[in-house]
Structure formats: structure tokens, C-alpha cells
mmCIF file of C-alpha atoms in Angstrom:
data_model
loop_
_atom_site.group_PDB
_atom_site.id
_atom_site.type_symbol
_atom_site.label_atom_id
_atom_site.label_comp_id
_atom_site.label_asym_id
_atom_site.label_seq_id
_atom_site.Cartn_x
_atom_site.Cartn_y
_atom_site.Cartn_z
ATOM 1 C CA MET Y 1 -9.061 -2.272 11.165
ATOM 2 C CA LEU Y 2 -8.274 -3.513 14.656
ATOM 3 C CA ARG Y 3 -8.572 -7.303 14.889
ATOM 4 C CA GLY Y 4 -9.334 -9.675 17.714
ATOM 5 C CA ALA Y 5 -9.846 -13.438 17.665
ATOM 6 C CA LYS Y 6 -13.447 -13.221 16.384
ATOM 7 C CA VAL Y 7 -14.163 -9.573 15.600
ATOM 8 C CA GLY Y 8 -12.760 -6.534 13.902
ATOM 9 C CA LEU Y 9 -13.335 -2.906 14.860
ATOM 10 C CA ARG Y 10 -13.504 -0.534 11.911
ATOM 11 C CA ALA Y 11 -14.724 2.897 10.938
ATOM 12 C CA ARG Y 12 -18.412 3.309 10.259
ATOM 13 C CA HIS Y 13 -19.436 2.986 6.614
ATOM 14 C CA ASP Y 14 -23.071 2.429 5.735
ATOM 15 C CA ASP Y 15 -23.814 0.937 9.163
ATOM 16 C CA ILE Y 16 -25.941 3.695 10.667
ATOM 17 C CA PRO Y 17 -29.365 2.494 9.386
ATOM 18 C CA VAL Y 18 -28.759 -1.042 10.711
ATOM 19 C CA LEU Y 19 -27.402 0.152 14.064
ATOM 20 C CA ARG Y 20 -30.289 2.596 14.449
ATOM 21 C CA THR Y 21 -32.918 -0.040 13.619
ATOM 22 C CA GLU Y 22 -31.490 -2.969 15.587
ATOM 23 C CA LEU Y 23 -30.006 -1.166 18.602
ATOM 24 C CA TYR Y 24 -31.289 2.353 19.103
ATOM 25 C CA ASP Y 25 -34.900 2.040 17.941
ATOM 26 C CA ASP Y 26 -35.324 -0.769 20.497
ATOM 27 C CA VAL Y 27 -36.736 1.211 23.449
ATOM 28 C CA VAL Y 28 -35.813 -1.306 26.165
ATOM 29 C CA ASN Y 29 -32.298 -2.019 24.871
ATOM 30 C CA SER Y 30 -31.530 1.646 24.283
ATOM 31 C CA SER Y 31 -32.889 2.622 27.710
ATOM 32 C CA ARG Y 32 -30.616 0.058 29.356
ATOM 33 C CA ALA Y 33 -27.540 1.158 27.398
ATOM 34 C CA GLU Y 34 -27.826 4.951 27.442
ATOM 35 C CA SER Y 35 -27.523 7.323 30.369
ATOM 36 C CA GLY Y 36 -30.623 9.251 29.324
ATOM 37 C CA PRO Y 37 -34.184 8.438 28.359
ATOM 38 C CA TRP Y 38 -34.973 6.901 24.979
ATOM 39 C CA ARG Y 39 -36.232 9.281 22.336
ATOM 40 C CA PRO Y 40 -37.131 8.716 18.704
ATOM 41 C CA VAL Y 41 -34.725 10.017 16.080
ATOM 42 C CA SER Y 42 -35.887 10.815 12.556
ATOM 43 C CA PRO Y 43 -34.260 8.672 9.820
ATOM 44 C CA GLY Y 44 -32.303 11.569 8.273
ATOM 45 C CA ALA Y 45 -31.323 13.243 11.560
ATOM 46 C CA LYS Y 46 -27.754 13.444 12.754
ATOM 47 C CA ASP Y 47 -27.798 11.079 15.747
ATOM 48 C CA PRO Y 48 -24.765 11.862 17.948
ATOM 49 C CA ARG Y 49 -24.645 8.244 19.180
ATOM 50 C CA LEU Y 50 -24.009 6.997 15.648
ATOM 51 C CA VAL Y 51 -22.599 9.740 13.438
ATOM 52 C CA VAL Y 52 -18.836 10.022 13.350
ATOM 53 C CA ASP Y 53 -17.289 13.465 13.097
ATOM 54 C CA ASP Y 54 -14.155 13.033 11.015
ATOM 55 C CA VAL Y 55 -12.672 16.359 12.097
ATOM 56 C CA ASP Y 56 -8.954 15.881 12.728
ATOM 57 C CA ASP Y 57 -9.051 16.522 16.464
ATOM 58 C CA LYS Y 58 -6.187 15.129 18.525
ATOM 59 C CA GLU Y 59 -8.187 15.872 21.665
ATOM 60 C CA GLN Y 60 -11.175 13.837 20.493
ATOM 61 C CA ALA Y 61 -12.875 12.332 23.567
ATOM 62 C CA HIS Y 62 -15.117 9.845 21.734
ATOM 63 C CA VAL Y 63 -13.980 7.162 19.264
ATOM 64 C CA PRO Y 64 -16.801 5.034 17.816
ATOM 65 C CA PHE Y 65 -16.257 1.797 15.895
ATOM 66 C CA SER Y 66 -18.464 -0.606 13.996
ATOM 67 C CA VAL Y 67 -17.954 -4.223 15.086
ATOM 68 C CA VAL Y 68 -17.755 -6.795 12.309
ATOM 69 C CA GLU Y 69 -17.375 -10.547 12.359
ATOM 70 C CA LEU Y 70 -13.984 -11.622 11.023
ATOM 71 C CA GLY Y 71 -14.182 -13.732 7.929
ATOM 72 C CA GLY Y 72 -17.448 -12.539 6.471
ATOM 73 C CA GLY Y 73 -17.332 -8.899 7.560
ATOM 74 C CA THR Y 74 -20.929 -8.998 8.812
ATOM 75 C CA LEU Y 75 -21.885 -6.017 10.977
ATOM 76 C CA ILE Y 76 -22.607 -7.291 14.497
ATOM 77 C CA GLY Y 77 -22.557 -4.167 16.655
ATOM 78 C CA THR Y 78 -20.901 -1.028 17.866
ATOM 79 C CA ALA Y 79 -18.020 -0.297 20.246
ATOM 80 C CA THR Y 80 -16.801 2.970 21.709
ATOM 81 C CA LEU Y 81 -13.888 4.400 23.622
ATOM 82 C CA TRP Y 82 -15.457 7.456 25.261
ATOM 83 C CA GLY Y 83 -14.800 10.050 27.927
ATOM 84 C CA ILE Y 84 -11.122 10.019 26.977
ATOM 85 C CA ASP Y 85 -9.197 12.080 29.517
ATOM 86 C CA HIS Y 86 -5.786 12.884 28.024
ATOM 87 C CA HIS Y 87 -4.400 14.402 31.219
ATOM 88 C CA ASN Y 88 -5.205 11.399 33.437
ATOM 89 C CA ARG Y 89 -4.763 8.944 30.530
ATOM 90 C CA SER Y 90 -8.081 7.226 31.157
ATOM 91 C CA ALA Y 91 -11.232 6.393 29.222
ATOM 92 C CA HIS Y 92 -14.472 4.441 29.364
ATOM 93 C CA ILE Y 93 -15.397 1.597 27.044
ATOM 94 C CA GLY Y 94 -18.781 0.480 25.851
ATOM 95 C CA LEU Y 95 -20.299 -1.868 23.324
ATOM 96 C CA GLY Y 96 -23.614 -2.940 21.903
ATOM 97 C CA LEU Y 97 -24.195 -6.127 19.966
ATOM 98 C CA LEU Y 98 -27.050 -6.663 17.536
ATOM 99 C CA PRO Y 99 -29.593 -9.182 18.879
ATOM 100 C CA ALA Y 100 -28.502 -11.921 16.447
ATOM 101 C CA ALA Y 101 -24.865 -11.591 17.626
ATOM 102 C CA ARG Y 102 -25.480 -11.949 21.372
ATOM 103 C CA GLY Y 103 -24.438 -15.043 23.301
ATOM 104 C CA LYS Y 104 -21.663 -16.036 20.882
ATOM 105 C CA GLY Y 105 -18.604 -14.782 22.787
ATOM 106 C CA TYR Y 106 -18.155 -11.648 20.710
ATOM 107 C CA GLY Y 107 -18.441 -9.318 23.698
ATOM 108 C CA SER Y 108 -15.264 -10.585 25.374
ATOM 109 C CA ASP Y 109 -13.353 -10.192 22.122
ATOM 110 C CA VAL Y 110 -14.675 -6.644 21.602
ATOM 111 C CA VAL Y 111 -13.530 -5.702 25.126
ATOM 112 C CA ALA Y 112 -10.090 -7.227 24.405
ATOM 113 C CA VAL Y 113 -9.715 -5.232 21.189
ATOM 114 C CA LEU Y 114 -10.836 -2.020 22.910
ATOM 115 C CA CYS Y 115 -8.247 -2.658 25.636
ATOM 116 C CA HIS Y 116 -5.556 -3.060 22.976
ATOM 117 C CA TYR Y 117 -6.671 0.160 21.322
ATOM 118 C CA GLY Y 118 -6.809 2.078 24.608
ATOM 119 C CA PHE Y 119 -3.568 0.833 26.126
ATOM 120 C CA VAL Y 120 -1.340 0.261 23.076
ATOM 121 C CA VAL Y 121 -2.601 2.654 20.421
ATOM 122 C CA ARG Y 122 -3.750 5.523 22.678
ATOM 123 C CA GLY Y 123 -1.238 5.028 25.518
ATOM 124 C CA LEU Y 124 -3.858 5.118 28.251
ATOM 125 C CA HIS Y 125 -3.233 4.070 31.852
ATOM 126 C CA ARG Y 126 -6.783 3.134 32.944
ATOM 127 C CA LEU Y 127 -9.956 1.864 31.304
ATOM 128 C CA GLN Y 128 -13.339 1.823 33.001
ATOM 129 C CA ILE Y 129 -16.725 0.218 32.426
ATOM 130 C CA GLU Y 130 -20.052 1.075 34.020
ATOM 131 C CA THR Y 131 -22.853 -1.424 33.426
ATOM 132 C CA LEU Y 132 -26.164 -2.337 34.965
ATOM 133 C CA SER Y 133 -25.747 -4.884 37.746
ATOM 134 C CA ASP Y 134 -27.981 -7.395 35.941
ATOM 135 C CA ASN Y 135 -25.963 -7.227 32.691
ATOM 136 C CA ALA Y 136 -24.300 -10.609 33.227
ATOM 137 C CA ALA Y 137 -22.888 -10.739 29.681
ATOM 138 C CA MET Y 138 -21.010 -7.440 30.044
ATOM 139 C CA LEU Y 139 -19.794 -8.318 33.535
ATOM 140 C CA ARG Y 140 -18.411 -11.640 32.208
ATOM 141 C CA SER Y 141 -16.790 -9.957 29.205
ATOM 142 C CA ALA Y 142 -15.121 -7.356 31.423
ATOM 143 C CA GLU Y 143 -13.897 -9.822 34.049
ATOM 144 C CA ARG Y 144 -12.535 -12.226 31.394
ATOM 145 C CA ASN Y 145 -10.353 -9.329 30.253
ATOM 146 C CA GLY Y 146 -9.041 -8.567 33.744
ATOM 147 C CA PHE Y 147 -11.403 -5.792 34.814
ATOM 148 C CA VAL Y 148 -11.954 -5.647 38.574
ATOM 149 C CA ARG Y 149 -15.211 -4.689 40.254
ATOM 150 C CA GLU Y 150 -14.471 -1.466 42.081
ATOM 151 C CA GLY Y 151 -17.894 -0.650 43.402
ATOM 152 C CA VAL Y 152 -21.630 -0.503 43.014
ATOM 153 C CA LEU Y 153 -23.430 2.739 42.308
ATOM 154 C CA ARG Y 154 -26.671 2.024 44.136
ATOM 155 C CA SER Y 155 -29.892 3.014 42.378
ATOM 156 C CA SER Y 156 -27.932 5.262 39.997
ATOM 157 C CA ALA Y 157 -29.649 4.410 36.705
ATOM 158 C CA TRP Y 158 -33.281 5.252 35.912
ATOM 159 C CA VAL Y 159 -34.365 2.549 33.446
ATOM 160 C CA MET Y 160 -37.908 2.017 32.226
ATOM 161 C CA GLY Y 161 -39.605 3.208 35.400
ATOM 162 C CA GLU Y 162 -37.234 1.974 38.084
ATOM 163 C CA PHE Y 163 -33.845 2.724 39.594
ATOM 164 C CA LEU Y 164 -31.184 0.065 39.000
ATOM 165 C CA ASP Y 165 -27.711 -0.423 40.420
ATOM 166 C CA GLU Y 166 -24.645 0.009 38.225
ATOM 167 C CA VAL Y 167 -21.349 -1.829 38.654
ATOM 168 C CA LEU Y 168 -18.113 0.092 38.192
ATOM 169 C CA LEU Y 169 -15.194 -1.941 36.813
ATOM 170 C CA GLY Y 170 -11.645 -0.789 36.160
ATOM 171 C CA LEU Y 171 -8.476 -2.085 34.531
ATOM 172 C CA LEU Y 172 -4.991 -0.596 34.770
ATOM 173 C CA VAL Y 173 -2.462 -1.106 32.003
ATOM 174 C CA LYS Y 174 -0.078 -2.832 34.468
ATOM 175 C CA ASP Y 175 -2.755 -5.466 35.211
ATOM 176 C CA TRP Y 176 -3.776 -6.013 31.583
ATOM 177 C CA LYS Y 177 -2.919 -9.348 30.005
ATOM 178 C CA ARG Y 178 -2.374 -9.065 26.247
ATOM 179 C CA ASP Y 179 -4.322 -12.044 24.941
ATOM 180 C CA SER Y 180 -5.159 -10.228 21.716
ATOM 181 C CA GLU Y 181 -2.802 -7.977 19.857
ATOM 182 C CA GLY Y 182 -5.666 -6.232 18.050
#
């Protein structure tokens, strides 16, 4: 397990039903977090957002984690390093916290642990975040970890009947401050 100050990132165990119910079955939340429209997924279906393929693939471009609270081990969300580009040594990070875990400072710690994983464990050079411009919690979490706003993608996200702006944030390994050793 990778550890931060408040959270740990671990492999998925029996987390899929909780994550599906509390994050992905929520139409509004899922629509704001995904790049495509919400759609229902049958309980037994293999949902690519949640299921982990344990094939030993060194070129794997998507690494999903379950986020747990340190101490009690309570599941509080999901975190992902995705779009891993081995040639350019870059990747995107994303996270989703269960409703009961929001507003408690976990997001900043999850971003810190993902930075440790990306830069130290994977040897990446650049990490990137795209988030809706009104996602103040994610913007704060990213900026607290040294991410810099690089631009706004105007009206780039279709969410629940309207186009919204997305903010692009980036962090280079040379600018990263190691507050958490993960």
C-alpha cells in the first residue's frame, strides 16, 4: 500500500459494489467526473471504470487504486493514474471521493500520494489534471501539491445539458515538493 498523511492507496478488493453505488450510480457525480455520458451498468457487468485487469503488462496505461482512510482502513474513494505515456514519461491523475469523505482534506493527500507514485515509483516527468472549472475542491488539492494552471479548455465538457469549461493543470518532477513519501 502507498501511504500519505491521511490516506492509503491500495489494490481493489471487494470495493466495486460500494464504489459503483456511491460514485458511479450517482448520475450527476458520474457525469461531472467522466468524459462521456452516464449510463447504467448491470450489477454483474464488468465495468471498465472499476474492474482491474491483473494481466502483467509493463505497458499498462491505467493504474486504479482504492483509497482508504489510514487507521481504520475504511474505503473512502478511488484514485487513478491514467493515460500513462511511457515515451514522454507523462500521465494524468484523477480521484473520486465517496460523499461522506468529501471536505475532510483527503483529496490533497490523495494527489500527494499519486504524485509520489508517478514520480518516484513510475519515474515519470510530468503529471496532469483536467477538472471542471467549478470543481474548487480538486483545484485546491492540485494547487496545494504544486500543480500550475496551464490553461482553460473553454466549453469542452458536455455535462448534464450544458457545456462547461475545464481547467488544465500540470506538474513537472523538478517542481514537485516531496511532502509525502507515500
